[in-house]
Short mmCIF file of C-alpha atoms and ligand atoms in Angstrom, two decimals:
data_model
loop_
_atom_site.label_atom_id
_atom_site.label_comp_id
_atom_site.label_asym_id
_atom_site.label_seq_id
_atom_site.Cartn_x
_atom_site.Cartn_y
_atom_site.Cartn_z
CA MET A 928 -70.48 33.02 41.66
CA SER A 929 -71.94 34.97 38.73
CA PHE A 930 -71.71 38.64 37.78
CA SER A 931 -75.45 39.06 38.33
CA SER A 932 -75.15 38.01 41.98
CA LEU A 933 -72.67 40.83 42.66
CA GLY A 934 -75.28 43.59 42.57
CA LEU A 935 -74.60 45.03 39.13
CA SER A 936 -77.51 46.24 37.03
CA GLU A 937 -78.66 45.09 33.61
CA PRO A 938 -76.84 47.59 31.33
CA ILE A 939 -73.52 46.67 32.95
CA LEU A 940 -74.23 42.92 32.91
CA LYS A 941 -75.02 43.24 29.22
CA ALA A 942 -71.66 44.90 28.52
CA VAL A 943 -69.86 42.25 30.59
CA SER A 944 -71.53 39.39 28.78
CA LYS A 945 -70.64 41.04 25.44
CA GLN A 946 -66.99 40.64 26.50
CA GLY A 947 -67.58 36.93 26.94
CA TYR A 948 -66.66 36.91 30.65
CA GLU A 949 -68.40 33.97 32.22
CA LYS A 950 -67.68 34.53 35.87
CA PRO A 951 -65.98 37.17 37.98
CA SER A 952 -62.27 36.80 38.65
CA PRO A 953 -61.22 36.60 42.34
CA ILE A 954 -60.43 40.32 42.53
CA GLN A 955 -63.78 41.14 40.97
CA GLU A 956 -65.63 38.86 43.40
CA GLN A 957 -64.10 40.68 46.32
CA ALA A 958 -63.82 44.24 45.06
CA ILE A 959 -67.18 44.72 43.33
CA PRO A 960 -69.49 44.25 46.36
CA ALA A 961 -67.20 46.32 48.61
CA ILE A 962 -67.05 49.20 46.14
CA LEU A 963 -70.80 49.07 45.58
CA GLU A 964 -71.25 49.48 49.33
CA GLY A 965 -69.21 52.66 49.13
CA LYS A 966 -66.19 51.29 51.00
CA ASP A 967 -62.60 52.31 50.37
CA ILE A 968 -60.40 49.50 49.17
CA MET A 969 -56.73 48.65 49.02
CA ALA A 970 -56.14 45.86 46.55
CA ALA A 971 -52.93 44.02 45.72
CA ALA A 972 -53.45 42.90 42.16
CA GLN A 973 -51.34 42.85 39.05
CA THR A 974 -52.35 43.39 35.47
CA GLY A 975 -53.99 40.22 34.20
CA THR A 976 -56.15 39.65 37.26
CA GLY A 977 -59.15 41.55 35.87
CA LYS A 978 -58.56 44.47 38.21
CA THR A 979 -59.69 47.08 35.67
CA ALA A 980 -63.19 45.63 35.48
CA GLY A 981 -62.93 45.08 39.24
CA PHE A 982 -63.02 48.81 39.86
CA THR A 983 -64.70 50.05 36.67
CA LEU A 984 -67.91 48.02 36.89
CA PRO A 985 -68.93 49.07 40.42
CA LEU A 986 -67.72 52.62 39.79
CA LEU A 987 -70.03 52.89 36.76
CA GLU A 988 -72.87 51.34 38.76
CA ARG A 989 -72.51 54.01 41.45
CA LEU A 990 -72.13 56.87 39.00
CA SER A 991 -75.19 55.75 37.03
CA LYS A 992 -77.30 56.48 40.12
CA GLY A 993 -76.12 60.05 40.69
CA LYS A 994 -76.56 63.49 39.14
CA PRO A 995 -75.29 64.31 35.62
CA VAL A 996 -71.83 65.80 35.42
CA ARG A 997 -71.30 69.57 35.16
CA SER A 998 -69.19 71.34 32.58
CA ASN A 999 -65.44 70.86 33.21
CA HIS A 1000 -66.21 68.70 36.21
CA VAL A 1001 -65.37 65.09 36.93
CA ARG A 1002 -67.20 62.57 39.12
CA ALA A 1003 -64.69 59.72 39.14
CA LEU A 1004 -60.99 60.22 38.67
CA VAL A 1005 -58.74 57.32 37.68
CA LEU A 1006 -55.00 58.04 37.91
CA THR A 1007 -52.56 55.80 36.06
CA PRO A 1008 -48.77 55.96 35.80
CA THR A 1009 -48.42 55.67 32.03
CA ARG A 1010 -50.12 56.94 28.93
CA GLU A 1011 -50.59 53.44 27.57
CA LEU A 1012 -52.33 52.28 30.71
CA ALA A 1013 -54.52 55.42 30.72
CA ALA A 1014 -55.56 54.69 27.13
CA GLN A 1015 -56.33 51.06 27.97
CA VAL A 1016 -58.32 51.85 31.09
CA GLY A 1017 -60.18 54.52 29.08
CA GLU A 1018 -61.09 51.92 26.47
CA SER A 1019 -62.37 49.56 29.17
CA VAL A 1020 -64.48 52.29 30.77
CA ALA A 1021 -66.06 53.15 27.42
CA LYS A 1022 -66.72 49.46 26.72
CA TYR A 1023 -68.36 48.73 30.06
CA ALA A 1024 -70.37 51.99 29.98
CA LYS A 1025 -71.75 51.31 26.51
CA HIS A 1026 -75.35 50.88 27.68
CA LEU A 1027 -75.28 53.66 30.30
CA SER A 1028 -75.46 57.43 29.91
CA ILE A 1029 -72.06 57.86 31.46
CA SER A 1030 -69.40 59.90 29.72
CA SER A 1031 -65.69 59.26 29.94
CA ALA A 1032 -62.48 60.90 28.78
CA VAL A 1033 -58.77 60.13 28.82
CA VAL A 1034 -56.03 62.71 29.20
CA PHE A 1035 -52.27 62.20 29.15
CA GLY A 1036 -49.16 64.08 28.20
CA GLY A 1037 -47.11 63.86 25.04
CA VAL A 1038 -50.01 65.01 22.87
CA LYS A 1039 -51.61 68.44 22.34
CA VAL A 1040 -53.45 69.85 25.31
CA SER A 1041 -56.05 71.91 23.41
CA PRO A 1042 -58.27 69.01 22.21
CA GLN A 1043 -58.29 67.72 25.79
CA MET A 1044 -59.32 71.17 27.08
CA LEU A 1045 -62.08 71.29 24.51
CA ARG A 1046 -63.25 67.80 25.45
CA MET A 1047 -63.40 68.70 29.14
CA ARG A 1048 -65.83 71.56 28.51
CA LYS A 1049 -68.74 69.13 28.65
CA GLY A 1050 -67.33 67.43 31.74
CA ALA A 1051 -66.62 63.71 32.16
CA ASP A 1052 -68.30 61.31 34.56
CA VAL A 1053 -65.09 59.30 34.47
CA LEU A 1054 -61.74 60.90 33.73
CA VAL A 1055 -58.71 58.64 33.27
CA ALA A 1056 -55.51 60.64 33.55
CA THR A 1057 -51.78 60.59 34.08
CA PRO A 1058 -50.82 62.89 36.97
CA GLY A 1059 -48.73 65.48 35.11
CA ARG A 1060 -51.26 66.30 32.41
CA LEU A 1061 -54.08 66.31 34.93
CA MET A 1062 -52.25 68.96 36.97
CA ASP A 1063 -51.73 71.00 33.79
CA LEU A 1064 -55.40 70.88 32.91
CA HIS A 1065 -56.42 71.71 36.45
CA SER A 1066 -54.12 74.71 36.58
CA GLN A 1067 -55.77 76.00 33.41
CA ASN A 1068 -59.23 75.51 34.91
CA ALA A 1069 -60.10 72.93 32.28
CA VAL A 1070 -60.65 70.27 34.95
CA LYS A 1071 -62.43 71.00 38.22
CA PHE A 1072 -62.31 68.67 41.15
CA GLN A 1073 -65.20 69.85 43.37
CA ASP A 1074 -67.55 67.07 42.24
CA VAL A 1075 -65.12 64.15 42.51
CA GLU A 1076 -66.91 61.33 44.32
CA ILE A 1077 -64.52 58.46 43.58
CA LEU A 1078 -60.75 58.36 43.22
CA VAL A 1079 -58.89 55.37 41.79
CA LEU A 1080 -55.11 55.07 41.97
CA ASP A 1081 -54.17 52.33 39.53
CA GLU A 1082 -50.73 50.72 39.74
CA ALA A 1083 -49.86 52.95 42.67
CA ASP A 1084 -46.52 51.20 43.21
CA ARG A 1085 -45.40 52.14 39.73
CA MET A 1086 -46.56 55.72 40.23
CA LEU A 1087 -44.27 55.95 43.23
CA ASP A 1088 -41.40 54.32 41.33
CA MET A 1089 -41.83 56.84 38.56
CA GLY A 1090 -41.56 59.77 40.94
CA PHE A 1091 -45.19 60.88 40.79
CA ILE A 1092 -45.58 61.11 44.55
CA ARG A 1093 -45.53 64.92 44.62
CA ASP A 1094 -48.12 65.27 41.88
CA ILE A 1095 -50.30 62.70 43.60
CA ARG A 1096 -50.09 64.48 46.92
CA LYS A 1097 -50.96 67.79 45.23
CA ILE A 1098 -53.96 66.25 43.52
CA LEU A 1099 -55.15 64.62 46.76
CA ALA A 1100 -55.03 67.96 48.53
CA LEU A 1101 -57.31 69.48 45.88
CA LEU A 1102 -60.01 66.80 46.02
CA PRO A 1103 -63.14 67.00 48.17
CA LYS A 1104 -62.57 65.32 51.55
CA GLN A 1105 -65.74 63.28 51.25
CA ARG A 1106 -65.03 60.69 48.59
CA GLN A 1107 -64.48 56.99 47.98
CA ASN A 1108 -60.87 55.88 47.46
CA LEU A 1109 -59.75 52.78 45.58
CA LEU A 1110 -56.06 51.96 45.69
CA PHE A 1111 -54.60 49.29 43.41
CA SER A 1112 -51.02 48.20 43.52
CA ALA A 1113 -49.06 45.13 42.41
CA THR A 1114 -47.49 44.96 45.86
CA PHE A 1115 -48.09 46.62 49.22
CA SER A 1116 -44.66 47.90 50.08
CA ASP A 1117 -44.04 50.13 53.09
CA ASP A 1118 -44.10 53.12 50.73
CA ILE A 1119 -47.55 52.20 49.46
CA ARG A 1120 -48.77 51.76 53.02
CA ASN A 1121 -47.42 55.22 53.87
CA LEU A 1122 -49.28 56.71 50.94
CA ALA A 1123 -52.41 54.78 51.88
CA LYS A 1124 -52.40 56.21 55.42
CA GLY A 1125 -53.41 59.66 54.23
CA LEU A 1126 -55.67 58.33 51.53
CA VAL A 1127 -57.96 55.42 52.37
CA ASN A 1128 -60.41 55.28 55.24
CA ASP A 1129 -60.90 51.98 57.03
CA PRO A 1130 -60.28 50.13 53.76
CA VAL A 1131 -61.28 46.62 52.77
CA GLU A 1132 -57.96 44.94 51.98
CA ILE A 1133 -57.89 42.54 49.06
CA ASP A 1134 -54.90 40.46 48.06
CA VAL A 1135 -55.24 38.25 45.05
CA ASN A 1136 -51.57 37.77 44.31
CA PRO A 1137 -49.70 36.22 47.17
CA ARG A 1138 -46.74 38.53 47.38
CA ASN A 1139 -44.06 37.97 44.79
CA GLN A 1140 -45.41 34.67 43.59
CA THR A 1141 -45.18 34.18 39.90
CA ALA A 1142 -48.23 32.84 38.11
CA ARG A 1143 -48.43 29.07 38.15
CA THR A 1144 -49.74 29.04 34.61
CA VAL A 1145 -46.42 30.40 33.34
CA ASN A 1146 -43.79 27.93 32.26
CA GLN A 1147 -40.54 29.69 33.16
CA TRP A 1148 -37.14 28.64 31.95
CA ILE A 1149 -33.77 30.18 31.21
CA CYS A 1150 -31.24 29.84 28.41
CA PRO A 1151 -27.66 30.31 29.62
CA VAL A 1152 -25.87 32.15 26.78
CA ASP A 1153 -23.03 34.61 26.24
CA GLN A 1154 -24.12 38.24 26.10
CA LYS A 1155 -22.86 38.67 22.53
CA LYS A 1156 -24.87 35.72 21.28
CA LYS A 1157 -28.21 36.79 22.74
CA ALA A 1158 -29.58 38.52 19.65
CA ASN A 1159 -28.75 35.54 17.44
CA LEU A 1160 -30.19 33.14 19.99
CA LEU A 1161 -33.45 35.09 20.04
CA THR A 1162 -33.64 35.01 16.23
CA HIS A 1163 -32.97 31.26 16.36
CA LEU A 1164 -35.68 30.62 18.97
CA LEU A 1165 -38.23 32.73 17.10
CA THR A 1166 -37.68 30.69 13.96
CA ASP A 1167 -37.00 27.28 15.46
CA ARG A 1168 -39.91 27.35 17.89
CA GLN A 1169 -42.17 29.22 15.48
CA TRP A 1170 -43.12 31.84 18.02
CA LYS A 1171 -45.84 33.98 16.52
CA GLN A 1172 -45.76 37.08 18.70
CA VAL A 1173 -43.34 37.84 21.45
CA LEU A 1174 -42.88 40.63 23.94
CA VAL A 1175 -39.18 41.06 24.65
CA PHE A 1176 -37.79 43.03 27.57
CA THR A 1177 -34.50 44.86 27.54
CA LYS A 1178 -32.89 46.81 30.33
CA THR A 1179 -32.15 49.95 28.36
CA LYS A 1180 -33.72 52.08 25.65
CA HIS A 1181 -30.59 51.77 23.58
CA GLY A 1182 -30.68 47.98 23.92
CA ALA A 1183 -34.33 47.95 22.82
CA ASN A 1184 -33.56 49.97 19.68
CA ARG A 1185 -30.51 47.87 18.85
CA LEU A 1186 -32.40 44.61 19.20
CA ALA A 1187 -35.35 45.80 17.10
CA THR A 1188 -32.91 46.84 14.35
CA HIS A 1189 -31.12 43.49 14.59
CA LEU A 1190 -34.38 41.56 14.18
CA GLU A 1191 -35.61 43.75 11.34
CA GLY A 1192 -32.29 43.12 9.59
CA ARG A 1193 -33.07 39.40 9.71
CA GLY A 1194 -36.54 39.77 8.27
CA ILE A 1195 -38.40 39.61 11.58
CA SER A 1196 -40.78 42.54 12.00
CA ALA A 1197 -40.02 44.29 15.26
CA ALA A 1198 -40.72 47.59 17.01
CA ALA A 1199 -39.25 49.15 20.14
CA ILE A 1200 -41.20 51.07 22.74
CA HIS A 1201 -39.56 53.06 25.51
CA GLY A 1202 -39.63 56.39 27.26
CA ASN A 1203 -37.72 58.21 24.51
CA LYS A 1204 -40.20 57.40 21.79
CA SER A 1205 -42.89 59.94 21.00
CA GLN A 1206 -46.42 59.17 22.09
CA ALA A 1207 -47.44 58.70 18.46
CA ALA A 1208 -44.63 56.20 17.85
CA ARG A 1209 -45.49 54.22 20.98
CA THR A 1210 -49.20 54.09 20.18
CA LYS A 1211 -48.44 53.06 16.60
CA ALA A 1212 -46.02 50.31 17.66
CA LEU A 1213 -48.53 48.91 20.14
CA ALA A 1214 -51.40 49.05 17.64
CA ASN A 1215 -49.28 47.31 15.00
CA PHE A 1216 -48.32 44.64 17.50
CA LYS A 1217 -51.92 44.11 18.59
CA ALA A 1218 -52.97 43.91 14.93
CA GLY A 1219 -50.38 41.19 14.39
CA GLU A 1220 -48.36 43.30 11.94
CA VAL A 1221 -45.36 43.39 14.24
CA ARG A 1222 -44.05 40.06 15.46
CA VAL A 1223 -41.70 41.24 18.18
CA LEU A 1224 -42.35 44.14 20.50
CA VAL A 1225 -39.18 45.12 22.34
CA ALA A 1226 -39.89 47.12 25.46
CA THR A 1227 -38.24 48.54 28.54
CA ASP A 1228 -39.98 47.95 31.87
CA ILE A 1229 -41.59 51.35 32.06
CA ALA A 1230 -43.04 51.26 28.58
CA ALA A 1231 -44.40 47.75 29.03
CA ARG A 1232 -46.01 48.22 32.38
CA GLY A 1233 -49.76 47.69 32.29
CA LEU A 1234 -49.94 46.88 28.59
CA ASP A 1235 -52.98 44.73 28.01
CA ILE A 1236 -52.05 42.45 25.19
CA GLU A 1237 -54.37 39.50 25.29
CA GLN A 1238 -53.05 35.99 25.79
CA LEU A 1239 -49.47 36.53 24.83
CA PRO A 1240 -47.97 33.04 24.60
CA GLN A 1241 -44.32 34.07 25.08
CA VAL A 1242 -42.45 36.70 26.99
CA VAL A 1243 -38.69 36.90 26.66
CA ASN A 1244 -36.29 38.57 29.05
CA PHE A 1245 -33.47 39.56 26.76
CA ASP A 1246 -31.81 41.07 29.82
CA LEU A 1247 -32.71 40.17 33.36
CA PRO A 1248 -34.03 43.13 35.35
CA HIS A 1249 -31.80 44.46 38.16
CA VAL A 1250 -34.86 44.74 40.37
CA PRO A 1251 -36.19 41.21 40.93
CA GLU A 1252 -39.80 42.40 41.40
CA ASP A 1253 -39.71 43.59 37.78
CA TYR A 1254 -39.24 39.98 36.71
CA VAL A 1255 -42.58 39.15 38.32
CA HIS A 1256 -44.23 42.11 36.58
CA ARG A 1257 -42.72 41.19 33.24
CA ILE A 1258 -43.83 37.61 33.20
CA GLY A 1259 -47.30 38.73 34.25
CA ARG A 1260 -47.73 39.54 30.55
CA THR A 1261 -48.14 35.87 29.73
CA GLY A 1262 -50.24 33.01 31.08
CA ARG A 1263 -53.13 35.37 31.66
CA ALA A 1264 -56.78 34.54 32.28
CA GLY A 1265 -56.02 30.86 32.74
CA ALA A 1266 -54.00 30.38 29.52
CA VAL A 1267 -50.59 28.74 29.81
CA GLY A 1268 -47.73 31.02 28.90
CA GLU A 1269 -44.00 30.74 28.58
CA ALA A 1270 -41.42 33.11 30.02
CA ILE A 1271 -37.91 32.62 28.71
CA SER A 1272 -34.89 34.48 30.04
CA LEU A 1273 -31.62 34.72 28.14
CA VAL A 1274 -29.04 34.82 30.91
CA CYS A 1275 -25.32 35.48 30.60
CA ALA A 1276 -22.65 34.81 33.26
CA GLU A 1277 -22.58 38.49 34.28
CA GLU A 1278 -26.26 38.33 35.21
CA PHE A 1279 -25.85 35.53 37.74
CA LYS A 1280 -26.48 37.89 40.66
CA ASP A 1281 -29.72 39.14 39.12
CA LEU A 1282 -30.76 35.53 38.51
CA GLN A 1283 -30.08 34.61 42.12
CA ALA A 1284 -32.12 37.58 43.33
CA ILE A 1285 -35.06 36.53 41.15
CA GLU A 1286 -34.84 32.93 42.28
CA ARG A 1287 -34.70 34.02 45.89
CA LEU A 1288 -37.67 36.35 45.51
CA THR A 1289 -39.83 33.82 43.70
CA GLN A 1290 -38.50 30.91 45.78
CA GLN A 1291 -37.74 28.66 42.85
CA VAL A 1292 -34.71 27.58 40.87
CA LEU A 1293 -35.52 28.19 37.23
CA HIS A 1294 -35.14 25.29 34.82
CA ARG A 1295 -32.18 25.71 32.41
CA GLU A 1296 -31.92 24.70 28.79
CA ILE A 1297 -28.79 25.22 26.73
CA ILE A 1298 -29.60 25.58 23.05
CA ASP A 1299 -27.37 23.73 20.57
CA GLY A 1300 -24.84 26.08 19.04
CA PHE A 1301 -25.24 28.64 21.86
CA ASN A 1302 -23.36 26.87 24.63
CA PRO A 1303 -21.83 29.77 26.60
CA ILE A 1304 -18.06 30.16 26.86
CA ASN A 1305 -18.52 32.12 30.09
CA LYS A 1306 -20.35 29.61 32.24
CA LEU A 1307 -23.34 30.72 34.27
CA GLY A 1308 -22.97 29.98 37.99
CA VAL A 1309 -24.94 27.15 39.57
CA SER A 1310 -28.09 28.25 41.38
CA ARG A 1311 -28.88 27.22 44.93
CA LEU A 1312 -32.17 28.27 46.36
CA ASN A 1313 -31.71 30.85 49.08
CA THR A 1314 -34.59 30.54 51.50
CA THR A 1315 -33.39 33.25 53.88
CA PRO A 1316 -36.18 35.83 54.15
CA ILE A 1317 -35.56 39.07 52.28
CA LYS A 1318 -35.00 41.99 54.63
CA ALA A 1319 -37.43 44.91 54.61
CA LYS A 1320 -36.35 47.96 52.64
CA LYS A 1321 -34.34 50.61 54.44
CA PRO A 1322 -36.14 53.81 55.44
CA LYS A 1323 -33.79 55.83 53.20
CA ILE A 1324 -36.02 54.81 50.28
CA ASN A 1325 -38.88 56.80 51.78
CA ARG A 1326 -36.83 59.98 51.78
CA GLN A 1327 -35.92 59.47 48.16
CA LEU A 1328 -39.53 58.94 47.23
CA GLN A 1329 -40.65 62.01 49.07
CA SER A 1330 -38.20 64.08 47.10
CA GLY A 1331 -39.85 62.69 43.98
CA ALA A 1332 -36.90 60.63 42.79
CA SER A 1333 -37.29 57.61 40.62
CA LEU A 1334 -36.05 54.43 42.24
CA LYS A 1335 -35.82 51.63 39.82
CA GLN A 1336 -35.72 52.74 36.30
CA THR A 1337 -32.38 52.05 34.69
CA GLU A 1338 -33.79 53.54 31.53
CA ARG A 1339 -34.12 56.98 33.09
CA ARG A 1340 -31.26 57.04 35.52
CA PRO A 1341 -27.88 57.46 33.96
CA SER A 1342 -25.39 56.86 36.74
CA SER A 1343 -23.34 59.94 35.88
CA LYS A 1344 -26.21 62.36 36.48
CA PRO A 1345 -28.03 63.24 39.69
CA ARG A 1346 -31.43 61.64 40.07
CA THR A 1347 -34.29 63.81 38.95
CA PRO A 1348 -38.01 63.19 39.05
CA ARG A 1349 -39.59 61.92 35.87
CA LYS A 1350 -41.07 64.64 33.73
CA PRO A 1351 -44.83 64.35 34.27
CA THR A 1352 -46.62 62.82 31.28
P1 AMP B 2032 -56.71 43.56 33.72
O1 AMP B 2032 -56.11 42.81 34.88
O2 AMP B 2032 -57.75 44.51 34.14
O3 AMP B 2032 -55.63 44.17 32.87
O4 AMP B 2032 -57.47 42.49 32.80
C1 AMP B 2032 -56.78 41.48 32.14
C2 AMP B 2032 -57.60 40.84 31.02
O5 AMP B 2032 -58.60 39.99 31.55
C3 AMP B 2032 -58.31 41.83 30.10
O6 AMP B 2032 -58.03 41.46 28.78
C4 AMP B 2032 -59.76 41.66 30.42
O7 AMP B 2032 -60.55 41.88 29.28
C5 AMP B 2032 -59.86 40.22 30.89
N1 AMP B 2032 -60.90 39.98 31.91
C6 AMP B 2032 -61.30 40.82 32.89
N2 AMP B 2032 -62.26 40.24 33.65
C7 AMP B 2032 -62.46 39.01 33.15
C8 AMP B 2032 -63.34 37.91 33.51
N3 AMP B 2032 -64.17 37.99 34.55
N4 AMP B 2032 -63.26 36.79 32.76
C9 AMP B 2032 -62.39 36.70 31.73
N5 AMP B 2032 -61.56 37.68 31.33
C10 AMP B 2032 -61.59 38.83 32.03
#
């Protein structure tokens, strides 16, 4: 199968070939023809599958055939959960639209609103936005929805996790009824299916990641180690194994900062990104990492979600996530586009439960390697694969989501405080 057989026109094929893509990825093979036909789609696909081009290419093709955009109006709206993802999708749209007269814009919170209002005066064929800022701009009449023909919800599962459900429902209510809807999500949980009910019409369902399977191109292993020795072990591995660039996950913002400081103190360039950092600091850290100036990027789950960092050879779980699905998301950062990657988890005895949950979810017992000099005093329990099916989530989760609460994010949910929805970005 080639891109040209999918029904895309010359200017788009030219942009695709400039990227060096030889053939469509499975999601692209399935999504592009369906979207070109005007169908709604529901696609289960994680970052790294080529999903962005999967919706952007046919969306541009369709828009290129219609009327020019009006001032302050939008023809295709792409909603993303995070600012980083919005910026990345925006870059992809601009890249693929290079040889078309299609305009695009990106809006997200954490930066001044006035330049975005100014930009929207000439309208945008494609607007990539985070929900909170989009609502802001709409309430100030800077963005008008009457001409929206296509809606894309990217990483819908994460939008729900981050408490954006209310904003999303408000936005949906403001859009024209007649439109094409494209829903992308890493998994199709019951919550996503509930959201989909009021959103997509007779959708084509596409599933390119068998649920909760970790990529086969990722070599996963764990290092049993005492909690206190983790930072030194990471420094040792970085040096001993000559890892060039590593994305490291921590459970908390504080942990991310502490680890980055620890590494810097040992002459290893490191930066932390998490929800407490300003937009400018996050963008700078990511740019420095992409430019190779920062060797270790330490991130919490929220900050790292959707980051497109090409062909990262190693991903390290400094802490195991409490939510086993996050393990699958995290290691999706490596072994992408056919390259073999390595995902290493530093696991202490106290994390045995989290390890068991991950092994049960992914249906594998992870290979263990104890590093000389880091033999743990507190021994990690012995894993046995639990093949009992995981029970469906309890309905109580739905109620929490409807009230806009965040479900998973340790980084934003101090146990002493009541749960509150995430401040829209
Ligand atoms: P995404 O899943 O959209 O985040 O894309 C993951 C990465 O795959 C990005 O760096 C894309 O540039 C790249 N990519 C997308 N489509 C293809 C393709 N057909 N062949 C090779 N790489 C691709």
